[in-house]
Structure formats: structure tokens, C-alpha cells
Amino acid sequence: MSAILDRSHRSRRRARNGRARTAVPAVLTAVALAVTVQSVPAAGAAGPAALVTATPVVLVEDGDTARVTVTVETADGGALTAPVAVRWRTGSGTATADADYAAGAGTVEFAPGSPSGTERTIAIRTRESASGETAETVPVRLESRDADVGAGATVVVRAHGLPYLDRRLPVRKRVADLLGRMTLAEKVGQMTQAERANVAGDPDAVTELGLGSILSGGGSTPADNTPEGWADTIDGFQERALATRLQIPLIYGVDSVHGHGNLAGATILPHNIGLGATRDPLLVARAERMVATETRATGIPWTFAPCVCVARDDRWGRTYESFGEHPALASVLGAAAVAGFQGSRLDSNRSVLATAKHFVADGDTAFGTGEGDYTIDQGITQQSRAHVARTDLPPYTAALAVGVGSVMPSFSSVDWTDDGLGNPLKMHAHGELITGWLKEDHGFDGFVISDYQGIHQIPPLADDSPTTNQIVTSVNAGVDMFMEPIQFERFHTRLVAAVQDGAVSQERIDDAVARILTAKFELGLFEEPFADRTHADTIGSPEHRAIARKAVAASQVLLKNSGRALPLDDRDSIYVAGRNADDLGNQSGGWTGTWQGFSGEVTEGTTILEGIEAVADDVTYSVDASAPTDGADVGVVVVGETPYAEGFGDVGGPEWAWDPADGGVPREEKSMALQPGDVDVIEKVCAEIDTCVVLVVSGRPQVVTQQLGQIDALVASWLPGTEGAGVADVLFGERRFTGRLPVSWPRSADDPVVNVGDRGYDPLFPFGWGLSTGGRWSAVDRHRLELQDEALDPARGVAPAAARQIASQEVTRLEAEVTP
């Protein structure tokens, strides 16, 4: 264990101001996949009420014997005090009795004294067929006079002997064979994605609709929020998908935007804005490879990441999801992230399908055009086609070059100035860009997944979205799969009808489904549909946290360092203050634990304060600087923002985030200016202690112009995630400051829109600014930064060849160095 984490021998003094750590609040939880009924005493039964259940789905190879597990449980967990007899019989399914299986009936018995949870097995023998067949089902019915009975079981004789199941065939041939066997309803099922929480209570919907995908939104977790709990839950859904006749597996998706943020104990990286400050494509690729490994180990083969937007207005609440304001930076690092997620083989247990989002220009919307009470998010991009091609599209070109598997349209609209303003078109309806630019002009052969109920914003708006018009418009624009978390059944019904009515062509449906099936074959889901838990023990491991810690250190940008205030001396008496010094939630930001994130102990990790305490012997902590500063050599003030995500993070946007973690309390007003309490702490500490260091923990620049004169050293720490020790590494000189600003740092909150290359460009700190200090440094590091400076020089134009060359070189190195 490293010195940063081993604090047992350190002496320290801390003023907590009475503040106690907060417990992690409850988040959305899963409903058990087994369908049961409420247990009540059965007529004539003695002793504890008993409930009998069976394995919901039992998969069996053609010709083998299926073994159905029947379980008895008591209401109080005690042993049975009376016998329980359960009668069973095979029912009528799609398999033919005697020809496909041996029909049967019988009784299983549980004797008095049997412990709750006792199991019995029913054997159902199948008969081997002479030719290939689709999957067939055999229901097993249960009844009992001695106990309540839950749902029976469904034995599924696996599909076999069909070309699409032959892994030796090229993927395109497998897709063509499978597509030719599908009904319209089955095809539309593949285009439908539902949310976990809305399927868990009725898992039969997976089978009945033939759903192609399920997602977990922010904060949507199984009741058992552990790697095993996730894998078990997803496997349960997968069993339901495999109970369909063609046995097309689900593809499960989640927003692993800076780590598997929904999973307790996962390794959380700096958000993209911090990774942008590293300017290190190989580090980004390695970090996302780690995230892919942790995500895939829980049974999830698909992430809705990376966000490759170019953030042009820092008032946007999703600025931290961007790698920066320059398209070349977003191009290089976006391509590296895709390479890290996907690796060289999607069927590896360390790979996940990546999603380039949000297509396109979501970071280039005009302030004041936001959707609803958002001020900028989901707003309107009011630019020319040439501007969008020069500024917003290059990251997608780079992502396509490294084979990104899926693309997600933005909630926002585009209003071409070429055509005269006043005709905004929602991106989910934008055929010119989705079908035209993306698929036809640039040959994208992956699939397009809508954002969360994204098509519901296509006008005219309605109370019963998704309307037929919204569905038809978006499908014909080129969207292939639809994230319909709640109204998935309505979507399915209306799209089937639209095709039957001729509003959507069969060819368009076949194109969409072929793209989705191709991804599933390439991910190896037909061969291995269930969770590969091989690497579950690496989740949150020291090795993975070391990768994140290195990323944190590389993301720190030293903006000012008067009198060589940094690096700190571990022998100094250090006074730490500020609300973001000892708060994992604040330093992790949104998309951690819940959608909007929350302050406090959101997950496991090391706070910035804990990183400092692990190095220095004499540390005092006072959150509001109310403790005496006498005797302190250095003051370290950690200020900045509290968590937020899309929409609710907009400057001037809504304070109510409607997040379960909030407990009905509004969040603080979002601003580019520091909160008054942060200013007070800076002024007090910097006035009373000779050397004053300020760290800004935030998802975007915070205006510090008025305080800059009091500050000796200023650091942009961004949202570092769970490994706060990485911040201490650069503060104490264990690592050298190498971070560069990925966005320009404004002088005033009244004039926040400042981007490199703008006329009259005059920020407080320019794009690419970053001082350094002593520490480990190599010729390789220096050459890398020199090459990146050349690629990102605004005078050389947007996304020049040098940037693309870096991306290509780093992806090649990634494959050689970190791909198993």
C-alpha cells in the first residue's frame, strides 16, 4: 500500500466544525426478476406460511435434460413444520410433446423440518432433432395445496443448427441469415430499448416484445449494488431474451462516462474536462480501458461514452463532459477514448462498445435557447454549415476513423444561418446530418441510438409521446435504436403500425436492425450472452485506482505560482480549508452514484484532504476556516462547485434537480462566479497565512479575477474523481505539473464566452496555459507535449493532420501495450 493511502502513523489535528460524514442515500433499486406473489397462510397449512417458486427460465441444449429448480421459502425464515407437496406438469408451449420432449407430471415433496430455501429438482428430457431449429419452449406448471405458488418455469430448448449461430461464418452472412428469419415485430423489438427499473417488475416484457436492449440510467441500480448483483440482474434479463424463438441476446447499456458511476466501489476517473487537460491520448486510452474492464465485468458490454462535444460556452452544464473548446483536442482524445473502450476486439472481456455523443454541436448551442427552463442545454446551434464542419464535426470524423460502434444524437437543434434563422430542426429529426453526413458521406456502419426519450421533443409535442409522427420522423432521419425508458411498449406498437401503413419502409427497418445485430455479433453476445465475471475482482482494485490517480495528477493545471509556493514541503504545518477539500461527491461531480451526483460519501475513494494528510505530518482542517490559523506555514483552500449534470448545471438554470439524493432540497444556484462562502474562506486564509494555495474543484472555470492578487498558487483541479491522492502527488512534487488548460479561463462572469481564435481574445488564462514545477520528467513527456502543441496550435487551423497522426500513433501504441 502506497504512502499516500497509509495514514496510520501520521499525526494530524483537524477542526471538523461539528460536521459529520453523511451516509450514502438510497437510490433506485431493482425488483427481483423471479415473479412471485405475496405469501399468506395457505388453506389448511400449519406452521409458517410457505412460498414455492421455480427458476423462471431454464436453457437446455437440444437432446439434453433440463433441470428445473423448485424452492420453498417460509415467511419467517424458519423450517417447515408441516409437509409441502408441489405437483408439476409440462404444459403447452412451442415445442411438440413427445417429438421434442418427453411430456411429464409428478410431485416434489418437502418434509417437515426442511429449512427455508430447500430446493428440489424436476428433470425434463428433450429429444434431439435431426435438423436445425429455432428455440422452442416447454412450460412447467406448479400447484400446491400446502403453500402459495409463484410462477412456474419455462424450459427453453436452444436454437441450433442454423447459419446465424455458426461463429465460423462472416458476421455479414450471419446477420443476413438471422434478418431473413425475423418477423416485423421481432425487428422492431431489436430497435427498442427500455429502462431497467421499468422492466424489472415485469421481466416477461423482455420476451413478449423481444426487446433488443435495456439500459440503466443515472442512479438506476440493482438492489444489490455490487459487481455480482449487477451481473446477476443482467443475466436474469438475458435469460428472458433467450426465451424468444430466435434467442437474440440483449445489449445492456450504461453511462460509464468517467467510470462505472452507478456501481458502488467502482474506480472513478476525472471527468473529460480533466482528461482534456492531460493532453495525453495514451493515458486517456489506458484509463478508458480500465473503465471498460470494470463495466464489462458486471455484464455490461456497451457504454454511452465518450462525449466528444466541443464546449464553446462554459455556462453549459455539460462543459465537464467535453475534452475542451478546441476541435483538435476533442478529436485526438475522443479517438483515444474510443480505442480504449473498444480495444482491438469487441468480444474481449475487457472491451465495451463505445458511443460518440452528442451528435452534433451540443456544445455549441446559443445561451438563452435551452429547452424548457434550461438556459442552454438542449438548445439551438445557430451557426453556418461551414462553422459546424470546422468546429463540431471533426471529433466524429476521428471517432469514425477508429471504428466507433454507435453514435447518439443530441437533444439540441440546428438552425443553419445559411438558410436564414428561424427554422431549427431537432437533431433526432436531422436526416441531412444523421443519414447524409454520418452514414452516407462518411460510411458509418454502426448504429445510431437516440438519447433518453430524445424523440419526444420533435414537434408537434404531445401528451402521449412517442407519437407516430415523432417515431416516423426519427426513424426516417436515420435513428436505429430508441431509448424509450418508459413508453417502450407504445413505441413498439406504433412503429410496427407505421411500417404496416407504409410510413416507414421495410428497407429502413432492415438497415437499422442489421446494424444492431452486427454489433451484437461483434461483441460475441451470441456465443457468450451472460456476464463474464473474470475481472470482477479488478473493480476498484489498487491497480485500477493507480491508473486513475495518475490521470488525476496529469489533469492538474497550475495557473499561478508566485514565489514558488508549490511544491509544498511535507514538513510544513498545513492549514486546509474549503468545502471541497474533504468531499468525495463534490470532487467526483455528476454521473456519480446518481444522475446529478451528490455531496458527501458518494462512493469509496480518497479525498484531497486525505491525500494531503497522507503526506504531511501536521495538517489542520477547518471547512469554513473558523479554526485558528496560528502557526500554519501554508494555507490550502479547496473551493469550487457542488455536483450537477445536464440541464440543471446550466448557469441560470433550475435549482431543482429532482434527484433522489436531494431529499426535496433545491441545489445551489449555478454560476461562473465563486460562491460567496468560497470567497470568504479564500480571503480569510490568504490574509492570515503567508503562503496561500487555492484549488478550484469544478466542472468549468470559476472566475477568480478579484481574488487572484491574494493567491500565491492557483490550481485548476477540475473534477478529479475518487483518487484525491493524485492531487497531493503534484502539490508535494511527487509528480510534475504538466496539465494545460483545455478551455480558456474567463476574466469575468459577465463575459464568459471566450474561445481561442475569437476576435479580441483576452482571457485571464489562455487555452493551453499551464505552469510546471519540479518533479519526475522525461524526454518522452517533453516530446509528447511538443508534438501536441504543434497539433493544437490554433494558427495551424482546426484538426490538422498532426492531430490525426497523434491519434493514430496513440491508438497503435494502446493496442501494443494494454490490449490483452
mmCIF file of N, CA and C in Angstrom, residues 40 82 102 136 169 222 298 330 344 352 424 445 462 482 505 511-512 534 561 613 659 669-670 700 717 747 778 817:
data_model
loop_
_atom_site.group_PDB
_atom_site.id
_atom_site.type_symbol
_atom_site.label_atom_id
_atom_site.label_comp_id
_atom_site.label_asym_id
_atom_site.label_seq_id
_atom_site.Cartn_x
_atom_site.Cartn_y
_atom_site.Cartn_z
ATOM 1 N N VAL A 40 -49.138 -15.710 1.954
ATOM 2 C CA VAL A 40 -50.125 -15.727 3.034
ATOM 3 C C VAL A 40 -50.347 -17.175 3.413
ATOM 4 N N ALA A 82 -44.775 -28.428 8.630
ATOM 5 C CA ALA A 82 -45.727 -29.352 8.014
ATOM 6 C C ALA A 82 -45.212 -29.688 6.613
ATOM 7 N N ALA A 102 -40.081 -35.174 -23.680
ATOM 8 C CA ALA A 102 -40.930 -36.174 -23.039
ATOM 9 C C ALA A 102 -41.873 -35.474 -22.075
ATOM 10 N N GLU A 136 -37.425 -23.515 -28.853
ATOM 11 C CA GLU A 136 -38.791 -23.931 -28.537
ATOM 12 C C GLU A 136 -38.950 -23.992 -27.026
ATOM 13 N N LEU A 169 -18.866 -18.441 -39.632
ATOM 14 C CA LEU A 169 -19.304 -17.651 -40.777
ATOM 15 C C LEU A 169 -18.988 -16.170 -40.570
ATOM 16 N N PRO A 222 -29.271 -2.264 -9.375
ATOM 17 C CA PRO A 222 -29.915 -3.392 -8.702
ATOM 18 C C PRO A 222 -29.966 -3.149 -7.196
ATOM 19 N N THR A 298 -19.314 -6.536 -15.028
ATOM 20 C CA THR A 298 -20.639 -6.586 -14.406
ATOM 21 C C THR A 298 -21.716 -7.014 -15.394
ATOM 22 N N ALA A 330 -10.533 17.673 -28.817
ATOM 23 C CA ALA A 330 -11.630 16.715 -28.704
ATOM 24 C C ALA A 330 -11.468 15.564 -29.683
ATOM 25 N N SER A 344 -9.032 -3.918 -29.550
ATOM 26 C CA SER A 344 -8.892 -4.472 -30.900
ATOM 27 C C SER A 344 -9.987 -5.469 -31.214
ATOM 28 N N VAL A 352 -15.845 -2.762 -24.349
ATOM 29 C CA VAL A 352 -17.256 -2.390 -24.454
ATOM 30 C C VAL A 352 -17.441 -1.581 -25.724
ATOM 31 N N PRO A 424 -35.185 25.992 -36.772
ATOM 32 C CA PRO A 424 -34.406 24.984 -36.052
ATOM 33 C C PRO A 424 -34.987 23.589 -36.244
ATOM 34 N N ASP A 445 -20.928 2.558 -40.228
ATOM 35 C CA ASP A 445 -21.654 1.292 -40.337
ATOM 36 C C ASP A 445 -22.108 0.753 -38.991
ATOM 37 N N ALA A 462 -46.665 16.373 -27.748
ATOM 38 C CA ALA A 462 -47.931 15.725 -27.394
ATOM 39 C C ALA A 462 -47.825 15.096 -26.020
ATOM 40 N N PHE A 482 -33.992 3.024 -30.170
ATOM 41 C CA PHE A 482 -34.689 4.095 -29.478
ATOM 42 C C PHE A 482 -34.696 3.874 -27.974
ATOM 43 N N SER A 505 -40.360 2.430 -44.438
ATOM 44 C CA SER A 505 -40.153 1.307 -45.355
ATOM 45 C C SER A 505 -39.546 0.103 -44.634
ATOM 46 N N ASP A 511 -32.294 -2.085 -42.458
ATOM 47 C CA ASP A 511 -30.998 -1.425 -42.308
ATOM 48 C C ASP A 511 -30.684 -1.186 -40.833
ATOM 49 N N ALA A 512 -31.666 -0.685 -40.085
ATOM 50 C CA ALA A 512 -31.459 -0.412 -38.663
ATOM 51 C C ALA A 512 -31.143 -1.686 -37.896
ATOM 52 N N THR A 534 -14.829 -12.664 -14.958
ATOM 53 C CA THR A 534 -13.409 -12.943 -14.744
ATOM 54 C C THR A 534 -12.697 -11.789 -14.055
ATOM 55 N N ASN A 561 1.906 30.570 -9.763
ATOM 56 C CA ASN A 561 2.804 30.022 -8.737
ATOM 57 C C ASN A 561 3.828 31.072 -8.332
ATOM 58 N N GLU A 613 -3.108 14.674 3.974
ATOM 59 C CA GLU A 613 -2.792 14.134 5.301
ATOM 60 C C GLU A 613 -1.856 12.939 5.225
ATOM 61 N N ASP A 659 -33.488 14.910 -8.004
ATOM 62 C CA ASP A 659 -32.662 13.730 -7.792
ATOM 63 C C ASP A 659 -33.019 13.132 -6.434
ATOM 64 N N GLU A 669 -27.479 27.767 -6.603
ATOM 65 C CA GLU A 669 -27.517 28.436 -7.894
ATOM 66 C C GLU A 669 -26.194 28.234 -8.627
ATOM 67 N N LYS A 670 -26.282 27.950 -9.934
ATOM 68 C CA LYS A 670 -25.076 27.715 -10.725
ATOM 69 C C LYS A 670 -24.584 29.032 -11.299
ATOM 70 N N ARG A 700 -15.948 23.449 -14.700
ATOM 71 C CA ARG A 700 -15.686 24.525 -15.660
ATOM 72 C C ARG A 700 -14.924 25.611 -14.916
ATOM 73 N N SER A 717 -8.253 22.112 -10.574
ATOM 74 C CA SER A 717 -8.266 20.683 -10.255
ATOM 75 C C SER A 717 -9.383 19.931 -10.962
ATOM 76 N N ARG A 747 -12.133 36.175 -17.639
ATOM 77 C CA ARG A 747 -11.841 37.196 -16.632
ATOM 78 C C ARG A 747 -13.066 37.528 -15.793
ATOM 79 N N SER A 778 10.439 13.308 -18.137
ATOM 80 C CA SER A 778 11.226 12.519 -19.085
ATOM 81 C C SER A 778 11.231 13.183 -20.450
ATOM 82 N N GLU A 817 0.380 -2.082 -26.123
ATOM 83 C CA GLU A 817 0.790 -2.049 -24.727
ATOM 84 C C GLU A 817 -0.260 -2.510 -23.728
#
